[in-house]
Amino acid sequence: MRRVVLTVLLAMLASAGIARANNFPSHPITIVVPFAAGGPSDVMARILGERMKTTLGQTILIENVTGAGGSIGVGRALRSSPDGYTISFGHLGTHVANGAVYKLGYDLVADLEPVVLLPSNPMIVVSKNAVPAKSLKELIAWLKERAAPATAGTAGAGSGSHIAGLYFANVTGIKLQYVPYRGTGPAMNDLVAGQIDLIFDQLSNSINQVRAGKIRGYAVTDTKRAESAPDIPTTDEAGLPGFHMTLWSGLWVPKGTPKDIIAKLNAAAVDALNDPAVRKQFENLGLAMPPKEKLSPEALGAWQKAEIAKWWPMIKAANVQVN
Ligand code: MLT
């Protein structure tokens, strides 16, 4: 008798799960972007969300929850219920570097389920126009001869712009004064206004300001020039060989989210990435599309672990002070 009751109960639970997945989504979904509106992460999430709603048939809301290099927004997302309605948008900074910078109170691998890898961004070295340097070599010479460290805008300790700055300081021996913002969107406003000297930025965030001549771009941290910015040399060409960094982004959901709901979210994101209009928008921003074989949730999980193994030693060696 007990075995019959248990079997019926399990069957009911299973069918409830199936019904829930079949019925997903039945109301709007929120993507938590851990950086300020108008910045590179926000822009990518909004373009993606606008197209994912077509496949999912529900509105995708963007919620900007900022601070502490994006770790506050990620914490907000992963503490929400594992039902697919709250998605954590992040990248190399928030879902890799922050684990080596902060005592997070959560585990970036154990407490999250990967959904999909998103486009990547070469980083670009940019400065305010008043900096007396026309090439990367001249910029490095100017930085070396300065008495006081130059100011580099970041999106907070552990963010992509901070990790790129740490890496640059690591390979050049140049000390920098990091100035944290809630995102590189607001940092860019101060760079254009000449309030800070530099940003090690995502190309997608700087490209239009460089094209408009409002800031100066020196080199992209990739092995090849960006199609959308063919006039900007690579770091190899500009005299800092081997200084390579691409900032990839992704989507995750809280641990325990049903696999079939993750599959639906993954399918909607892949639909968006295959949409010619979306691809055009991303390519105009200098973003590189992820390879097809890397679009499964498992592929993002494996890639995140590989990047943790690659970047944590450098970041931990930099001994980043955060309160
Ligand atoms: C942003 O959207 O502000 C960036 O992703 C921040 C960063 O990591 O540099």
Coordinates of C-alpha atoms and ligand atoms in Angstrom, one line a residue:
M1 CA 0.0 0.0 0.0
R2 CA 2.8 2.5 1.0
R3 CA 4.6 1.6 -2.3
V4 CA 1.5 2.4 -4.3
V5 CA 1.0 5.8 -2.6
L6 CA 4.7 6.7 -3.1
T7 CA 4.5 5.7 -6.8
V8 CA 1.3 7.8 -7.3
L9 CA 2.9 10.8 -5.4
L10 CA 6.1 10.6 -7.6
A11 CA 4.0 10.4 -10.7
M12 CA 2.0 13.4 -9.6
L13 CA 5.2 15.4 -8.9
A14 CA 6.7 14.4 -12.2
S15 CA 3.6 15.4 -14.1
A16 CA 3.5 18.7 -12.2
G17 CA 7.1 19.3 -13.3
I18 CA 6.2 18.5 -16.9
A19 CA 3.1 20.7 -16.7
R20 CA 5.2 23.5 -15.2
A21 CA 7.8 23.2 -18.0
N22 CA 5.2 22.9 -20.7
N23 CA 3.5 26.0 -19.3
F24 CA 6.9 27.9 -19.0
P25 CA 6.9 30.9 -19.4
S26 CA 3.5 32.0 -18.1
H27 CA 4.6 35.5 -17.1
P28 CA 7.5 38.0 -17.7
I29 CA 11.1 36.9 -17.2
T30 CA 13.8 39.1 -15.6
I31 CA 17.4 39.3 -16.7
V32 CA 19.5 40.8 -13.8
V33 CA 22.3 42.8 -15.3
P34 CA 24.9 43.5 -12.6
F35 CA 26.2 46.7 -14.1
A36 CA 24.7 50.2 -14.9
A37 CA 22.3 50.8 -17.7
G38 CA 23.8 52.0 -21.0
G39 CA 27.0 50.0 -20.5
P40 CA 28.3 47.1 -22.6
S41 CA 26.6 44.3 -20.6
D42 CA 23.3 46.2 -20.4
V43 CA 23.3 46.9 -24.2
M44 CA 24.0 43.2 -25.0
A45 CA 21.3 42.0 -22.5
R46 CA 18.7 44.4 -24.0
I47 CA 19.3 43.4 -27.6
L48 CA 19.2 39.7 -26.6
G49 CA 16.1 40.1 -24.4
E50 CA 14.2 42.0 -27.1
R51 CA 14.6 38.9 -29.5
M52 CA 14.2 36.2 -26.8
K53 CA 10.7 37.4 -26.0
T54 CA 9.6 36.5 -29.6
T55 CA 10.6 32.9 -29.0
L56 CA 9.4 32.7 -25.4
G57 CA 6.2 34.7 -26.0
Q58 CA 6.8 36.7 -22.7
T59 CA 8.3 40.1 -22.0
I60 CA 11.9 40.0 -20.9
L61 CA 12.6 42.7 -18.2
I62 CA 16.1 44.0 -17.6
E63 CA 16.9 44.8 -14.0
N64 CA 20.2 46.6 -13.3
V65 CA 21.4 45.6 -9.8
T66 CA 24.9 47.2 -9.5
G67 CA 27.9 47.3 -7.1
A68 CA 31.0 45.4 -6.0
G69 CA 32.2 44.5 -9.5
G70 CA 28.8 42.9 -10.3
S71 CA 28.8 40.5 -7.4
I72 CA 25.7 42.1 -5.8
G73 CA 23.6 41.6 -9.0
V74 CA 24.8 38.0 -9.4
G75 CA 23.9 37.3 -5.7
R76 CA 20.4 38.8 -6.2
A77 CA 19.8 36.5 -9.2
L78 CA 21.1 33.3 -7.7
R79 CA 19.1 33.7 -4.5
S80 CA 15.8 34.0 -6.5
S81 CA 13.6 30.9 -6.9
P82 CA 14.9 28.3 -9.4
D83 CA 11.9 28.5 -11.8
G84 CA 13.5 30.1 -14.8
Y85 CA 11.9 33.5 -14.3
T86 CA 15.2 35.2 -13.0
I87 CA 18.3 35.0 -15.2
S88 CA 21.8 36.1 -14.2
F89 CA 23.6 38.0 -17.0
G90 CA 27.4 38.0 -16.5
H91 CA 30.8 37.6 -17.9
L92 CA 34.5 36.7 -17.3
G93 CA 34.5 39.3 -14.5
T94 CA 31.3 38.5 -12.6
H95 CA 31.3 34.7 -13.1
V96 CA 35.0 34.0 -12.9
A97 CA 37.2 36.8 -11.6
N98 CA 34.9 37.8 -8.7
G99 CA 35.4 34.4 -7.1
A100 CA 39.1 35.2 -6.7
V101 CA 38.5 38.8 -5.5
Y102 CA 35.6 38.7 -3.0
K103 CA 34.4 36.5 -0.2
L104 CA 31.2 36.1 -2.2
G105 CA 29.0 34.1 0.1
Y106 CA 28.0 32.0 -2.9
D107 CA 29.8 29.6 -5.3
L108 CA 29.9 30.7 -8.9
V109 CA 29.8 27.1 -10.1
A110 CA 27.9 25.2 -7.4
D111 CA 25.1 27.7 -7.0
L112 CA 24.4 28.5 -10.6
E113 CA 23.3 26.5 -13.7
P114 CA 24.8 27.6 -17.0
V115 CA 22.3 28.4 -19.8
V116 CA 24.2 29.8 -22.8
L117 CA 27.5 31.4 -23.8
L118 CA 27.0 34.8 -25.4
P119 CA 29.2 37.0 -27.7
S120 CA 32.7 38.1 -26.7
N121 CA 34.4 41.4 -26.8
P122 CA 38.0 42.2 -27.4
M123 CA 39.2 44.7 -24.8
I124 CA 40.5 48.1 -26.0
V125 CA 42.9 50.5 -24.4
V126 CA 41.4 53.9 -24.5
S127 CA 42.3 57.3 -23.0
K128 CA 41.0 60.8 -22.7
N129 CA 42.1 63.0 -25.7
A130 CA 44.3 65.2 -23.5
V131 CA 46.8 62.3 -22.9
P132 CA 49.9 63.3 -24.9
A133 CA 50.3 59.9 -26.7
K134 CA 49.4 58.9 -30.2
S135 CA 50.4 55.2 -30.0
L136 CA 50.4 52.4 -27.4
K137 CA 54.2 52.6 -27.2
E138 CA 53.9 56.4 -26.4
L139 CA 51.1 55.7 -23.9
I140 CA 53.2 53.2 -22.0
A141 CA 56.2 55.6 -22.0
W142 CA 53.9 58.4 -20.7
L143 CA 52.5 56.1 -18.0
K144 CA 56.1 55.0 -17.0
E145 CA 57.5 58.5 -16.6
R146 CA 54.5 59.8 -14.6
A147 CA 55.2 60.6 -10.9
A148 CA 51.6 59.7 -9.8
P149 CA 49.8 56.7 -11.1
A150 CA 47.3 57.4 -13.9
T151 CA 43.6 57.0 -13.2
A152 CA 41.9 54.0 -14.8
G153 CA 38.1 53.8 -14.7
T154 CA 36.6 50.4 -13.9
A155 CA 33.2 48.8 -13.1
G156 CA 34.5 47.9 -9.7
A157 CA 37.0 45.4 -8.4
G158 CA 36.8 42.1 -10.3
S159 CA 35.0 43.6 -13.2
G160 CA 36.2 43.0 -16.8
S161 CA 37.7 46.5 -17.0
H162 CA 39.5 46.0 -13.7
I163 CA 40.9 42.6 -14.6
A164 CA 42.2 44.0 -17.9
G165 CA 43.8 46.8 -15.9
L166 CA 45.4 44.4 -13.5
Y167 CA 46.7 42.3 -16.4
F168 CA 48.1 45.4 -18.1
A169 CA 49.8 46.5 -14.9
N170 CA 51.1 42.9 -14.5
V171 CA 52.7 42.7 -17.9
T172 CA 54.0 46.3 -18.0
G173 CA 55.0 46.9 -14.4
I174 CA 53.0 50.2 -14.5
K175 CA 51.0 51.1 -11.4
L176 CA 47.5 52.4 -12.0
Q177 CA 45.0 54.2 -9.7
Y178 CA 41.7 52.3 -10.3
V179 CA 38.5 54.5 -10.0
P180 CA 35.4 52.3 -9.5
Y181 CA 32.1 53.1 -11.1
R182 CA 28.8 51.1 -11.3
G183 CA 29.6 50.2 -14.8
T184 CA 31.8 51.3 -17.8
G185 CA 28.8 53.2 -19.1
P186 CA 29.2 55.9 -16.4
A187 CA 33.0 55.5 -16.5
M188 CA 32.9 56.4 -20.2
N189 CA 31.1 59.7 -19.4
D190 CA 34.0 60.7 -17.2
L191 CA 36.6 59.6 -19.7
V192 CA 35.0 61.8 -22.4
A193 CA 34.9 64.6 -19.9
G194 CA 38.6 64.1 -19.2
Q195 CA 37.9 63.3 -15.5
I196 CA 39.9 60.1 -15.7
D197 CA 42.9 59.1 -17.9
L198 CA 42.1 55.6 -19.1
I199 CA 39.7 52.7 -19.4
F200 CA 40.6 49.1 -20.3
D201 CA 37.2 48.7 -21.9
Q202 CA 35.1 46.4 -23.9
L203 CA 35.3 47.4 -27.6
S204 CA 31.5 47.5 -27.8
N205 CA 31.4 50.3 -25.2
S206 CA 34.2 52.4 -26.6
I207 CA 33.9 51.9 -30.4
N208 CA 31.4 54.7 -31.1
Q209 CA 33.3 57.2 -28.8
V210 CA 36.5 56.4 -30.6
R211 CA 34.8 56.7 -34.0
A212 CA 33.4 60.1 -32.9
G213 CA 36.9 61.2 -31.9
K214 CA 35.7 61.9 -28.3
I215 CA 38.4 59.5 -26.8
R216 CA 41.5 57.9 -28.2
G217 CA 41.8 54.1 -28.9
Y218 CA 45.3 52.6 -28.9
A219 CA 45.0 48.8 -29.4
V220 CA 42.6 45.8 -29.1
T221 CA 43.7 42.9 -27.0
D222 CA 43.0 40.3 -29.6
T223 CA 45.2 38.4 -32.1
K224 CA 43.4 40.0 -35.0
R225 CA 41.9 43.4 -35.7
A226 CA 38.2 43.9 -35.1
E227 CA 36.2 44.0 -38.4
S228 CA 34.2 46.9 -37.0
A229 CA 37.4 48.9 -36.2
P230 CA 40.0 47.9 -38.8
D231 CA 42.1 51.1 -38.1
I232 CA 42.9 50.1 -34.5
P233 CA 46.0 47.9 -34.3
T234 CA 46.2 44.7 -32.1
T235 CA 48.4 44.8 -29.0
D236 CA 50.9 42.5 -30.9
E237 CA 51.1 45.1 -33.7
A238 CA 51.2 48.1 -31.3
G239 CA 54.2 46.8 -29.3
L240 CA 52.7 44.8 -26.4
P241 CA 52.9 41.3 -27.9
G242 CA 50.9 38.5 -26.1
F243 CA 48.7 40.9 -24.2
H244 CA 45.4 39.2 -25.2
M245 CA 42.1 39.2 -23.4
T246 CA 38.5 38.7 -24.7
L247 CA 35.6 39.3 -22.4
W248 CA 33.0 36.7 -23.0
S249 CA 29.5 36.9 -21.5
G250 CA 26.8 34.4 -20.6
L251 CA 23.5 33.6 -19.0
W252 CA 23.0 31.5 -15.9
V253 CA 20.0 30.6 -13.7
P254 CA 19.8 29.5 -10.0
K255 CA 20.9 26.0 -9.1
G256 CA 17.9 23.6 -9.1
T257 CA 16.2 25.2 -12.1
P258 CA 14.6 22.3 -14.1
K259 CA 16.6 21.1 -17.1
D260 CA 13.7 21.4 -19.5
I261 CA 13.2 25.1 -18.5
I262 CA 17.0 25.7 -19.0
A263 CA 16.6 24.0 -22.4
K264 CA 13.8 26.4 -23.3
L265 CA 15.8 29.5 -22.2
N266 CA 18.9 28.2 -24.1
A267 CA 16.8 27.6 -27.3
A268 CA 15.4 31.1 -27.1
A269 CA 18.9 32.6 -26.7
V270 CA 20.3 30.6 -29.6
D271 CA 17.4 31.7 -31.7
A272 CA 18.3 35.3 -30.9
L273 CA 22.0 34.7 -31.7
N274 CA 21.0 33.2 -35.1
D275 CA 18.8 36.1 -36.0
P276 CA 20.4 38.1 -38.8
A277 CA 19.2 41.5 -37.3
V278 CA 20.6 40.6 -33.9
R279 CA 23.9 39.5 -35.4
K280 CA 24.2 42.7 -37.3
Q281 CA 23.7 44.8 -34.2
F282 CA 26.3 42.8 -32.3
E283 CA 28.8 42.8 -35.2
N284 CA 28.4 46.6 -35.5
L285 CA 29.5 46.8 -31.8
G286 CA 32.6 44.7 -32.5
L287 CA 31.2 41.7 -30.8
A288 CA 32.3 38.2 -31.9
M289 CA 29.6 35.5 -32.0
P290 CA 30.3 32.3 -30.0
P291 CA 31.0 29.2 -32.1
K292 CA 28.0 26.9 -32.7
E293 CA 29.6 24.0 -30.8
K294 CA 29.9 26.1 -27.7
L295 CA 26.2 27.1 -27.4
S296 CA 25.0 24.3 -25.1
P297 CA 24.5 24.8 -21.3
E298 CA 27.2 22.2 -20.7
A299 CA 29.7 24.0 -23.0
L300 CA 29.3 27.2 -20.9
G301 CA 29.8 25.2 -17.7
A302 CA 33.0 23.6 -19.0
W303 CA 34.3 27.0 -20.4
Q304 CA 33.6 28.8 -17.1
K305 CA 35.6 26.1 -15.2
A306 CA 38.5 26.4 -17.6
E307 CA 38.6 30.2 -17.3
I308 CA 38.5 29.9 -13.5
A309 CA 41.6 27.7 -13.7
K310 CA 43.3 30.2 -16.1
W311 CA 42.6 33.5 -14.5
W312 CA 42.4 32.9 -10.7
P313 CA 46.2 32.5 -10.2
M314 CA 47.0 36.0 -11.8
I315 CA 44.1 37.7 -10.0
K316 CA 45.0 36.1 -6.6
A317 CA 48.7 37.0 -7.1
A318 CA 47.6 40.6 -7.6
N319 CA 46.2 40.5 -4.1
V320 CA 43.3 42.9 -4.9
Q321 CA 42.2 44.8 -1.7
V322 CA 38.4 44.9 -1.4
N323 CA 36.6 45.8 1.9
Ligands
MLT1 C1 29.6 47.0 -17.8 O1 28.6 46.6 -18.5 O2 29.7 48.0 -17.2 C2 30.8 46.1 -17.9 O3 30.5 44.8 -18.3 C3 31.7 46.3 -16.8 C4 33.0 45.6 -16.8 O4 33.0 44.4 -16.4 O5 34.0 46.2 -17.1

